[in-house]
Amino acid sequence: MTAITTSVFELFKIGPGPSSSHTIGPMKAGFNFNESVKDIQLKKDPTSIEVRLYGSLSATGKGHGTDRAVIAGLLGNSPDAVDCDFLDSLADGTEHQFKSGKISLPLSIKNIIFAEVKNDFPYSNTLLIRLKNGEEILFEQEYYSIGGGFIKWKGQKPALTRAPIYKYGNMEELKKILTDTEKRLHEVILENEKAITETSEEDVLAKIDNLLDIMKKAVDKGLAATGVLPGTLGLHRKAKTLITSTPKGYEDPSKFLIRLNAYAFAASEENAAGHIVVTAPTSGSAGVIPAVVYALEEDAGVSRNMVRRGMLAAAAVGFIAKHNASIAGAEVGCQGEIGVASSMAAALITYAAGFKFWRTENAAETALEHHLGMTCDPVGGYVQIPCIERNAMGAVKAYNAFLIATVENRKFHKVTLDETIAAMAQTGKDMSSKYKETSEAGLAVSVPNC
Ligand code: SF4
């Protein structure tokens, strides 16, 4: 099996909500296009830019802000540095100037064409970005947003990835490494991260701290905010109501669960508002892991050092799910987003609590198993219904999977994480495209979009 070479910071990315495949990915594509045409030689001067969106980028791109995201990228903004107010300001169609090398062209969301939902591109979520002179296409780049903010493009040369120290492609191979080397899970993932990114341990840990701080900041902002979320659904924020109804602490299970729900609502509502979140592993699922991180540190008093280790365990689960199935709602439905986030969160809690690796795997497996088959059907194309509550359910299921894993007998756990990930891949393959972020079925049809 090919070895996983994904970095922790490719999986956990900082950027604006509400959907990593619809905002972060397209923004990266626009940014990449701007860079790639800097020194280009064209037979004529271009007179316009055209952006065509396909797949669920077309079906739900308006609700997700894909048009604003790709324009912001073309204007030279990267997801981790973009100003959210600027992003919002693009919605009114204000004209800006695309500038790259000698090319300077007017650009606004009017340059976006929402094209066919069904298509024959290698990945459903495709963007074509073109430089044109009249109707003549002078240059075209075909980008694919493959989930979690990752992009590829046609003709892309294989990236010069540095080799990981420990080569594994699934959990079975990772377990063998842990047994053979007698190393702990977080040590293996950390060693690989240092090798893949040529970064010191100190810098990797500082970057993890930054992710954790941004996750917690999103929770804090969401807990303090009130009012209605953007879009036509008129959905009211709920996080503040939940948090003000229950005091701190984790001794009382019901109160702890309400607080855990509140944290997940808070980060998800910030995501729905288009504010800065951390993909974990996607923006749509950006409330699950922040909720457990916040609860571990603020309610249960778990140390930052143990939470960092938990993040590395969570990353291992996310890598394996992405490598062997998908983390994109448009590819496998919501099982790949909230399901994988819940699985990663279960691993995080279990490992941060100091349990052994086999319990960590079992917790991750249990959490994912009970999300299998979950479809992606956002009402009105907004990452709000069912997404926000679904993040809360994912966090609670992660906690429950942790509780089960911490008391179960190892011999009696029958299903491996690899087997459940294989089931998710197969289920996703068989799932109708109507349930893959196109808003053509499920809740998106049965719930009136006011
Ligand atoms: S339903 Fe799930 S996969 Fe679909 S947009 Fe919402 S959170 Fe993402």
Tab-separated table of C-alpha atoms and ligand atoms in Angstrom:
chain	number	residue	atom	x	y	z
A	1	MET	CA	0.000	0.000	0.000
A	2	THR	CA	1.291	3.505	-0.811
A	3	ALA	CA	2.579	5.376	2.206
A	4	ILE	CA	0.672	8.329	3.643
A	5	THR	CA	2.585	11.573	3.115
A	6	THR	CA	-0.083	14.061	4.237
A	7	SER	CA	1.009	16.672	6.753
A	8	VAL	CA	-0.923	17.343	9.966
A	9	PHE	CA	-1.282	20.926	8.726
A	10	GLU	CA	-2.797	19.895	5.412
A	11	LEU	CA	-5.501	18.028	7.301
A	12	PHE	CA	-6.022	20.760	9.906
A	13	LYS	CA	-6.111	24.003	7.917
A	14	ILE	CA	-7.055	27.500	8.985
A	15	GLY	CA	-9.556	29.287	6.757
A	16	PRO	CA	-13.001	30.821	6.381
A	17	GLY	CA	-16.173	28.719	6.561
A	18	PRO	CA	-18.606	27.404	5.681
A	19	SER	CA	-17.299	24.498	3.544
A	20	SER	CA	-13.702	23.491	2.959
A	21	SER	CA	-14.458	21.940	-0.426
A	22	HIS	CA	-16.591	24.943	-1.432
A	23	THR	CA	-14.611	27.817	0.088
A	24	ILE	CA	-11.038	26.861	1.026
A	25	GLY	CA	-10.470	24.588	-2.009
A	26	PRO	CA	-11.842	27.066	-4.581
A	27	MET	CA	-9.956	29.952	-2.933
A	28	LYS	CA	-6.743	27.928	-3.212
A	29	ALA	CA	-7.563	27.206	-6.879
A	30	GLY	CA	-8.049	30.934	-7.574
A	31	PHE	CA	-4.822	31.775	-5.737
A	32	ASN	CA	-2.956	29.065	-7.665
A	33	PHE	CA	-4.344	30.383	-10.998
A	34	ASN	CA	-3.140	33.898	-10.192
A	35	GLU	CA	0.350	32.526	-9.474
A	36	SER	CA	0.437	30.234	-12.499
A	37	VAL	CA	-0.353	32.903	-15.127
A	38	LYS	CA	2.241	35.411	-13.871
A	39	ASP	CA	4.800	34.679	-16.602
A	40	ILE	CA	2.520	33.109	-19.158
A	41	GLN	CA	2.974	33.909	-22.861
A	42	LEU	CA	-0.336	34.275	-24.685
A	43	LYS	CA	-0.949	34.799	-28.411
A	44	LYS	CA	-3.380	37.662	-27.684
A	45	ASP	CA	-4.131	39.936	-24.774
A	46	PRO	CA	-6.901	38.496	-22.577
A	47	THR	CA	-10.022	40.617	-22.225
A	48	SER	CA	-11.861	38.651	-19.529
A	49	ILE	CA	-11.719	35.870	-16.942
A	50	GLU	CA	-14.341	33.146	-16.813
A	51	VAL	CA	-14.838	30.769	-13.899
A	52	ARG	CA	-17.097	27.751	-14.433
A	53	LEU	CA	-18.249	25.725	-11.413
A	54	TYR	CA	-19.402	22.105	-11.727
A	55	GLY	CA	-20.799	19.391	-9.472
A	56	SER	CA	-21.902	20.436	-6.017
A	57	LEU	CA	-19.819	23.610	-6.440
A	58	SER	CA	-22.542	24.595	-8.884
A	59	ALA	CA	-25.480	23.039	-7.022
A	60	THR	CA	-24.715	24.569	-3.622
A	61	GLY	CA	-21.938	27.043	-4.389
A	62	LYS	CA	-24.132	30.102	-3.838
A	63	GLY	CA	-25.100	28.990	-0.330
A	64	HIS	CA	-21.531	28.049	0.473
A	65	GLY	CA	-19.994	31.288	-0.844
A	66	THR	CA	-17.927	29.490	-3.507
A	67	ASP	CA	-18.258	32.465	-5.859
A	68	ARG	CA	-16.766	34.863	-3.277
A	69	ALA	CA	-14.062	32.382	-2.322
A	70	VAL	CA	-12.747	31.804	-5.824
A	71	ILE	CA	-12.789	35.542	-6.605
A	72	ALA	CA	-10.890	36.271	-3.363
A	73	GLY	CA	-8.316	33.660	-4.378
A	74	LEU	CA	-7.960	35.114	-7.876
A	75	LEU	CA	-7.374	38.489	-6.222
A	76	GLY	CA	-4.395	36.980	-4.382
A	77	ASN	CA	-5.913	36.011	-1.035
A	78	SER	CA	-4.980	32.737	0.630
A	79	PRO	CA	-7.465	31.046	3.023
A	80	ASP	CA	-5.279	31.389	6.126
A	81	ALA	CA	-4.786	35.140	5.613
A	82	VAL	CA	-8.033	36.362	4.031
A	83	ASP	CA	-10.005	39.090	5.763
A	84	CYS	CA	-13.558	37.756	6.306
A	85	ASP	CA	-15.079	41.250	5.947
A	86	PHE	CA	-13.433	41.580	2.535
A	87	LEU	CA	-14.784	38.153	1.609
A	88	ASP	CA	-18.302	39.201	2.626
A	89	SER	CA	-17.966	42.463	0.662
A	90	LEU	CA	-17.522	40.531	-2.578
A	91	ALA	CA	-21.132	39.299	-2.379
A	92	ASP	CA	-22.568	42.573	-3.701
A	93	GLY	CA	-20.758	42.181	-7.047
A	94	THR	CA	-18.308	45.049	-6.539
A	95	GLU	CA	-15.714	45.028	-9.297
A	96	HIS	CA	-12.041	44.532	-8.440
A	97	GLN	CA	-8.969	44.181	-10.620
A	98	PHE	CA	-7.331	40.800	-11.229
A	99	LYS	CA	-3.589	41.424	-11.432
A	100	SER	CA	-0.962	38.854	-12.281
A	101	GLY	CA	2.290	39.701	-14.094
A	102	LYS	CA	1.301	41.933	-17.004
A	103	ILE	CA	-2.349	40.843	-16.923
A	104	SER	CA	-4.885	43.222	-15.421
A	105	LEU	CA	-8.591	42.466	-15.844
A	106	PRO	CA	-11.868	43.457	-14.146
A	107	LEU	CA	-13.182	40.762	-11.818
A	108	SER	CA	-16.274	40.240	-9.686
A	109	ILE	CA	-18.671	37.421	-8.841
A	110	LYS	CA	-20.359	38.222	-12.175
A	111	ASN	CA	-17.463	36.353	-13.810
A	112	ILE	CA	-18.714	33.102	-12.219
A	113	ILE	CA	-20.850	30.653	-14.197
A	114	PHE	CA	-22.727	27.958	-12.274
A	115	ALA	CA	-22.435	25.153	-14.832
A	116	GLU	CA	-23.639	21.527	-14.974
A	117	VAL	CA	-24.073	19.659	-11.701
A	118	LYS	CA	-23.643	16.260	-13.362
A	119	ASN	CA	-20.378	16.023	-15.248
A	120	ASP	CA	-17.699	13.667	-16.519
A	121	PHE	CA	-14.679	15.302	-14.931
A	122	PRO	CA	-12.446	12.997	-12.841
A	123	TYR	CA	-13.781	14.725	-9.704
A	124	SER	CA	-17.332	16.016	-9.479
A	125	ASN	CA	-16.324	19.291	-7.794
A	126	THR	CA	-14.476	20.863	-10.705
A	127	LEU	CA	-13.641	24.478	-11.528
A	128	LEU	CA	-12.523	25.695	-14.925
A	129	ILE	CA	-10.739	29.038	-14.828
A	130	ARG	CA	-10.152	30.665	-18.193
A	131	LEU	CA	-8.469	33.670	-19.703
A	132	LYS	CA	-10.446	34.725	-22.776
A	133	ASN	CA	-10.346	37.182	-25.638
A	134	GLY	CA	-13.950	37.615	-26.687
A	135	GLU	CA	-15.220	34.025	-27.025
A	136	GLU	CA	-11.756	32.605	-27.687
A	137	ILE	CA	-10.193	30.667	-24.805
A	138	LEU	CA	-6.539	31.665	-24.531
A	139	PHE	CA	-5.661	29.660	-21.424
A	140	GLU	CA	-7.582	27.290	-19.216
A	141	GLN	CA	-6.820	25.451	-15.995
A	142	GLU	CA	-8.990	22.596	-14.687
A	143	TYR	CA	-9.044	22.379	-10.891
A	144	TYR	CA	-10.613	19.753	-8.664
A	145	SER	CA	-11.715	20.452	-5.085
A	146	ILE	CA	-11.376	16.998	-3.577
A	147	GLY	CA	-12.576	17.664	-0.019
A	148	GLY	CA	-11.184	19.095	3.187
A	149	GLY	CA	-9.754	22.078	1.244
A	150	PHE	CA	-7.385	19.861	-0.769
A	151	ILE	CA	-7.117	20.626	-4.484
A	152	LYS	CA	-5.624	18.977	-7.557
A	153	TRP	CA	-5.453	20.176	-11.137
A	154	LYS	CA	-5.221	18.649	-14.586
A	155	GLY	CA	-1.645	18.063	-15.648
A	156	GLN	CA	-0.365	18.566	-12.125
A	157	LYS	CA	3.109	17.202	-11.673
A	158	PRO	CA	3.463	14.872	-8.692
A	159	ALA	CA	4.480	16.980	-5.704
A	160	LEU	CA	8.002	16.439	-4.450
A	161	THR	CA	6.936	15.026	-1.116
A	162	ARG	CA	9.582	14.132	1.372
A	163	ALA	CA	9.480	10.561	2.568
A	164	PRO	CA	7.990	9.821	5.976
A	165	ILE	CA	10.189	7.900	8.386
A	166	TYR	CA	7.453	5.390	9.178
A	167	LYS	CA	5.613	4.192	6.073
A	168	TYR	CA	2.036	3.054	6.528
A	169	GLY	CA	-1.133	3.226	4.454
A	170	ASN	CA	-3.691	1.868	6.898
A	171	MET	CA	-4.196	1.134	10.590
A	172	GLU	CA	-2.912	-2.428	10.306
A	173	GLU	CA	0.433	-1.184	8.988
A	174	LEU	CA	0.560	1.594	11.575
A	175	LYS	CA	-0.051	-0.923	14.382
A	176	LYS	CA	2.798	-3.082	13.103
A	177	ILE	CA	5.123	-0.061	13.248
A	178	LEU	CA	4.067	0.650	16.831
A	179	THR	CA	4.669	-2.971	17.816
A	180	ASP	CA	7.988	-3.319	15.968
A	181	THR	CA	9.460	-0.021	17.162
A	182	GLU	CA	7.822	0.050	20.611
A	183	LYS	CA	7.149	3.717	19.966
A	184	ARG	CA	3.992	5.497	21.004
A	185	LEU	CA	1.470	6.701	18.427
A	186	HIS	CA	2.126	10.413	18.918
A	187	GLU	CA	5.875	9.853	18.588
A	188	VAL	CA	5.457	8.112	15.216
A	189	ILE	CA	3.140	10.803	13.820
A	190	LEU	CA	5.434	13.560	15.139
A	191	GLU	CA	8.554	11.954	13.638
A	192	ASN	CA	6.788	11.644	10.293
A	193	GLU	CA	5.597	15.247	10.421
A	194	LYS	CA	9.122	16.482	11.081
A	195	ALA	CA	10.439	14.431	8.142
A	196	ILE	CA	7.641	15.289	5.661
A	197	THR	CA	7.700	19.028	6.345
A	198	GLU	CA	11.369	19.386	7.397
A	199	THR	CA	10.180	21.177	10.523
A	200	SER	CA	11.622	21.005	14.029
A	201	GLU	CA	9.647	19.374	16.829
A	202	GLU	CA	9.395	22.730	18.555
A	203	ASP	CA	7.816	24.309	15.462
A	204	VAL	CA	5.399	21.415	14.891
A	205	LEU	CA	4.173	21.669	18.484
A	206	ALA	CA	3.880	25.467	18.204
A	207	LYS	CA	1.764	25.058	15.063
A	208	ILE	CA	-0.468	22.522	16.830
A	209	ASP	CA	-0.877	25.019	19.673
A	210	ASN	CA	-1.896	27.650	17.132
A	211	LEU	CA	-4.534	25.296	15.700
A	212	LEU	CA	-5.858	24.555	19.184
A	213	ASP	CA	-5.979	28.257	20.044
A	214	ILE	CA	-7.877	29.074	16.835
A	215	MET	CA	-10.317	26.215	17.479
A	216	LYS	CA	-10.959	27.514	20.999
A	217	LYS	CA	-11.267	31.086	19.742
A	218	ALA	CA	-13.993	29.946	17.313
A	219	VAL	CA	-15.809	28.305	20.246
A	220	ASP	CA	-15.464	31.451	22.394
A	221	LYS	CA	-16.736	33.693	19.586
A	222	GLY	CA	-19.638	31.349	18.890
A	223	LEU	CA	-20.604	31.140	22.570
A	224	ALA	CA	-20.783	34.926	22.761
A	225	ALA	CA	-22.708	35.519	19.529
A	226	THR	CA	-26.465	35.794	19.056
A	227	GLY	CA	-28.780	36.461	16.134
A	228	VAL	CA	-29.547	34.865	12.806
A	229	LEU	CA	-27.005	33.135	10.578
A	230	PRO	CA	-26.429	34.381	7.007
A	231	GLY	CA	-28.619	32.986	4.228
A	232	THR	CA	-32.295	32.502	3.568
A	233	LEU	CA	-33.056	29.872	6.245
A	234	GLY	CA	-33.379	32.403	9.077
A	235	LEU	CA	-31.636	29.977	11.433
A	236	HIS	CA	-30.979	31.368	14.917
A	237	ARG	CA	-27.705	30.677	16.699
A	238	LYS	CA	-28.151	28.391	19.731
A	239	ALA	CA	-24.716	28.056	21.353
A	240	LYS	CA	-25.154	30.948	23.804
A	241	THR	CA	-28.529	29.661	24.980
A	242	LEU	CA	-27.026	26.237	25.637
A	243	ILE	CA	-23.964	27.496	27.495
A	244	THR	CA	-25.838	29.946	29.702
A	245	SER	CA	-28.185	27.173	30.799
A	246	THR	CA	-25.577	25.062	32.529
A	247	PRO	CA	-22.599	25.632	34.864
A	248	LYS	CA	-19.038	24.456	34.293
A	249	GLY	CA	-17.783	21.030	35.333
A	250	TYR	CA	-17.872	17.472	34.140
A	251	GLU	CA	-19.042	15.546	37.190
A	252	ASP	CA	-22.711	15.799	36.218
A	253	PRO	CA	-23.045	13.888	32.900
A	254	SER	CA	-26.079	15.803	31.637
A	255	LYS	CA	-24.514	19.187	32.304
A	256	PHE	CA	-21.253	18.087	30.722
A	257	LEU	CA	-23.097	16.907	27.604
A	258	ILE	CA	-24.997	20.181	27.291
A	259	ARG	CA	-21.701	22.069	27.474
A	260	LEU	CA	-20.129	19.740	24.900
A	261	ASN	CA	-23.112	20.395	22.628
A	262	ALA	CA	-22.753	24.140	23.191
A	263	TYR	CA	-19.070	24.087	22.164
A	264	ALA	CA	-19.868	22.170	18.969
A	265	PHE	CA	-22.753	24.516	18.121
A	266	ALA	CA	-20.507	27.517	18.783
A	267	ALA	CA	-17.688	26.538	16.389
A	268	SER	CA	-20.167	25.276	13.763
A	269	GLU	CA	-22.190	28.479	13.931
A	270	GLU	CA	-18.981	30.466	13.419
A	271	ASN	CA	-18.279	28.273	10.399
A	272	ALA	CA	-21.796	28.849	9.056
A	273	ALA	CA	-21.235	32.596	9.483
A	274	GLY	CA	-18.191	32.335	7.185
A	275	HIS	CA	-15.750	33.144	9.975
A	276	ILE	CA	-12.329	31.591	10.566
A	277	VAL	CA	-12.273	27.939	11.628
A	278	VAL	CA	-9.923	24.982	11.435
A	279	THR	CA	-10.824	22.192	9.012
A	280	ALA	CA	-11.119	19.146	11.244
A	281	PRO	CA	-11.058	17.422	8.850
A	282	THR	CA	-13.424	19.728	6.877
A	283	SER	CA	-15.101	23.061	7.544
A	284	GLY	CA	-18.575	21.493	7.616
A	285	SER	CA	-17.341	19.281	10.447
A	286	ALA	CA	-15.277	22.023	12.108
A	287	GLY	CA	-17.283	21.883	15.352
A	288	VAL	CA	-16.647	18.308	16.492
A	289	ILE	CA	-12.945	18.363	17.394
A	290	PRO	CA	-12.969	21.950	18.765
A	291	ALA	CA	-15.841	20.895	21.040
A	292	VAL	CA	-13.891	18.021	22.564
A	293	VAL	CA	-10.683	20.081	22.759
A	294	TYR	CA	-12.530	22.841	24.598
A	295	ALA	CA	-14.241	20.381	26.940
A	296	LEU	CA	-10.997	18.541	27.696
A	297	GLU	CA	-9.052	21.698	28.515
A	298	GLU	CA	-11.730	23.912	30.068
A	299	ASP	CA	-14.014	21.411	31.805
A	300	ALA	CA	-11.914	18.325	32.438
A	301	GLY	CA	-8.591	20.108	33.047
A	302	VAL	CA	-6.579	17.913	30.645
A	303	SER	CA	-3.122	19.397	30.038
A	304	ARG	CA	-2.139	21.028	26.759
A	305	ASN	CA	0.607	18.459	26.337
A	306	MET	CA	-1.883	15.576	26.418
A	307	VAL	CA	-4.274	17.412	24.092
A	308	ARG	CA	-1.408	17.913	21.607
A	309	ARG	CA	-0.805	14.161	21.713
A	310	GLY	CA	-4.509	13.609	21.171
A	311	MET	CA	-4.369	15.855	18.090
A	312	LEU	CA	-1.604	13.671	16.642
A	313	ALA	CA	-3.708	10.539	17.289
A	314	ALA	CA	-6.694	12.245	15.641
A	315	ALA	CA	-4.514	13.164	12.664
A	316	ALA	CA	-3.515	9.494	12.213
A	317	VAL	CA	-7.207	8.511	11.981
A	318	GLY	CA	-7.946	11.357	9.540
A	319	PHE	CA	-4.962	10.440	7.338
A	320	ILE	CA	-6.076	6.813	7.080
A	321	ALA	CA	-9.710	7.724	6.350
A	322	LYS	CA	-8.651	10.168	3.632
A	323	HIS	CA	-6.114	7.734	2.151
A	324	ASN	CA	-8.491	4.758	1.951
A	325	ALA	CA	-11.894	6.416	1.496
A	326	SER	CA	-12.622	10.160	1.464
A	327	ILE	CA	-13.303	13.062	3.784
A	328	ALA	CA	-15.517	14.885	1.263
A	329	GLY	CA	-19.305	15.062	1.529
A	330	ALA	CA	-19.380	15.367	-2.268
A	331	GLU	CA	-17.563	12.023	-2.593
A	332	VAL	CA	-18.984	9.814	0.191
A	333	GLY	CA	-21.693	11.835	1.939
A	334	CYS	CA	-21.619	13.125	5.497
A	335	GLN	CA	-20.138	9.896	6.871
A	336	GLY	CA	-16.834	11.210	5.450
A	337	GLU	CA	-17.189	14.581	7.193
A	338	ILE	CA	-19.006	14.309	10.530
A	339	GLY	CA	-18.318	10.549	10.676
A	340	VAL	CA	-14.569	10.972	10.261
A	341	ALA	CA	-14.520	14.041	12.533
A	342	SER	CA	-16.278	12.039	15.252
A	343	SER	CA	-13.866	9.153	14.764
A	344	MET	CA	-10.871	11.514	15.002
A	345	ALA	CA	-12.389	13.177	18.072
A	346	ALA	CA	-12.926	9.804	19.772
A	347	ALA	CA	-9.262	8.973	19.160
A	348	LEU	CA	-8.268	12.409	20.492
A	349	ILE	CA	-10.206	12.038	23.758
A	350	THR	CA	-9.034	8.473	24.365
A	351	TYR	CA	-5.378	9.137	23.632
A	352	ALA	CA	-5.346	12.460	25.520
A	353	ALA	CA	-6.816	10.631	28.509
A	354	GLY	CA	-3.682	8.455	28.482
A	355	PHE	CA	-5.196	5.212	27.195
A	356	LYS	CA	-3.333	2.713	25.065
A	357	PHE	CA	-3.363	2.659	21.324
A	358	TRP	CA	-5.740	-0.295	20.940
A	359	ARG	CA	-8.404	1.527	22.962
A	360	THR	CA	-7.782	4.623	20.830
A	361	GLU	CA	-8.364	2.613	17.651
A	362	ASN	CA	-11.487	0.975	19.084
A	363	ALA	CA	-12.946	4.343	20.098
A	364	ALA	CA	-12.260	5.719	16.599
A	365	GLU	CA	-13.803	2.621	15.005
A	366	THR	CA	-16.940	2.741	17.166
A	367	ALA	CA	-17.527	6.428	16.428
A	368	LEU	CA	-17.156	5.965	12.669
A	369	GLU	CA	-19.191	2.740	12.502
A	370	HIS	CA	-22.276	4.525	13.753
A	371	HIS	CA	-22.082	7.214	11.102
A	372	LEU	CA	-21.912	4.785	8.169
A	373	GLY	CA	-24.381	5.607	5.415
A	374	MET	CA	-24.986	9.171	6.570
A	375	THR	CA	-25.906	11.336	3.614
A	376	CYS	CA	-25.051	14.950	2.854
A	377	ASP	CA	-28.217	16.963	2.150
A	378	PRO	CA	-27.778	20.548	3.385
A	379	VAL	CA	-31.025	22.515	3.243
A	380	GLY	CA	-30.800	25.322	0.704
A	381	GLY	CA	-27.137	24.463	0.179
A	382	TYR	CA	-26.254	26.180	3.464
A	383	VAL	CA	-23.929	24.433	5.940
A	384	GLN	CA	-26.535	24.900	8.669
A	385	ILE	CA	-29.307	22.266	8.602
A	386	PRO	CA	-28.454	19.475	9.394
A	387	CYS	CA	-24.763	20.380	9.675
A	388	ILE	CA	-24.674	22.407	12.914
A	389	GLU	CA	-26.630	19.957	15.070
A	390	ARG	CA	-24.806	17.128	13.355
A	391	ASN	CA	-21.508	18.497	14.692
A	392	ALA	CA	-22.968	18.399	18.204
A	393	MET	CA	-24.151	14.818	17.668
A	394	GLY	CA	-20.712	13.897	16.318
A	395	ALA	CA	-19.003	15.298	19.418
A	396	VAL	CA	-21.383	13.451	21.745
A	397	LYS	CA	-20.957	10.197	19.806
A	398	ALA	CA	-17.175	10.638	20.031
A	399	TYR	CA	-17.437	10.989	23.792
A	400	ASN	CA	-19.702	7.952	23.983
A	401	ALA	CA	-17.313	5.905	21.821
A	402	PHE	CA	-14.525	6.914	24.239
A	403	LEU	CA	-16.616	5.731	27.209
A	404	ILE	CA	-17.343	2.371	25.553
A	405	ALA	CA	-13.708	1.857	24.487
A	406	THR	CA	-12.352	2.594	27.943
A	407	VAL	CA	-14.271	-0.270	29.573
A	408	GLU	CA	-14.571	-2.898	26.859
A	409	ASN	CA	-12.651	-6.158	26.726
A	410	ARG	CA	-10.116	-6.025	23.917
A	411	LYS	CA	-10.915	-9.573	22.768
A	412	PHE	CA	-14.558	-8.755	22.229
A	413	HIS	CA	-14.103	-5.818	19.858
A	414	LYS	CA	-14.860	-7.443	16.506
A	415	VAL	CA	-14.452	-4.685	13.930
A	416	THR	CA	-11.212	-2.915	12.972
A	417	LEU	CA	-10.948	0.714	11.918
A	418	ASP	CA	-9.663	-0.388	8.493
A	419	GLU	CA	-12.775	-2.527	7.980
A	420	THR	CA	-15.087	0.339	8.880
A	421	ILE	CA	-13.214	2.738	6.598
A	422	ALA	CA	-13.512	0.174	3.775
A	423	ALA	CA	-17.273	-0.002	4.454
A	424	MET	CA	-17.478	3.800	4.324
A	425	ALA	CA	-15.665	3.854	0.957
A	426	GLN	CA	-17.998	1.217	-0.508
A	427	THR	CA	-21.130	2.870	0.905
A	428	GLY	CA	-19.988	6.216	-0.502
A	429	LYS	CA	-19.381	4.675	-3.903
A	430	ASP	CA	-22.888	3.176	-3.978
A	431	MET	CA	-24.569	6.336	-2.645
A	432	SER	CA	-26.648	8.273	-5.155
A	433	SER	CA	-25.121	11.610	-6.140
A	434	LYS	CA	-28.379	13.201	-4.884
A	435	TYR	CA	-27.038	12.620	-1.365
A	436	LYS	CA	-23.552	13.994	-1.956
A	437	GLU	CA	-23.759	17.705	-1.217
A	438	THR	CA	-25.943	18.511	-4.217
A	439	SER	CA	-29.035	19.420	-2.149
A	440	GLU	CA	-31.173	17.359	-4.532
A	441	ALA	CA	-32.674	14.968	-1.964
A	442	GLY	CA	-33.158	14.166	1.718
A	443	LEU	CA	-33.632	17.088	4.094
A	444	ALA	CA	-32.753	19.520	1.312
A	445	VAL	CA	-36.006	18.486	-0.383
A	446	SER	CA	-38.269	17.648	2.557
A	447	VAL	CA	-37.536	20.844	4.513
A	448	PRO	CA	-38.932	24.010	2.939
A	449	ASN	CA	-36.164	26.517	2.250
A	450	CYS	CA	-37.775	29.788	3.284
B	1	SF4	S1	-24.494	17.494	5.686
B	1	SF4	FE1	-22.476	16.906	6.508
B	1	SF4	S2	-21.151	16.647	4.718
B	1	SF4	FE2	-22.958	17.784	4.063
B	1	SF4	S3	-22.366	19.957	4.196
B	1	SF4	FE3	-23.368	19.379	6.142
B	1	SF4	S4	-21.673	18.768	7.490
B	1	SF4	FE4	-20.852	18.753	5.409
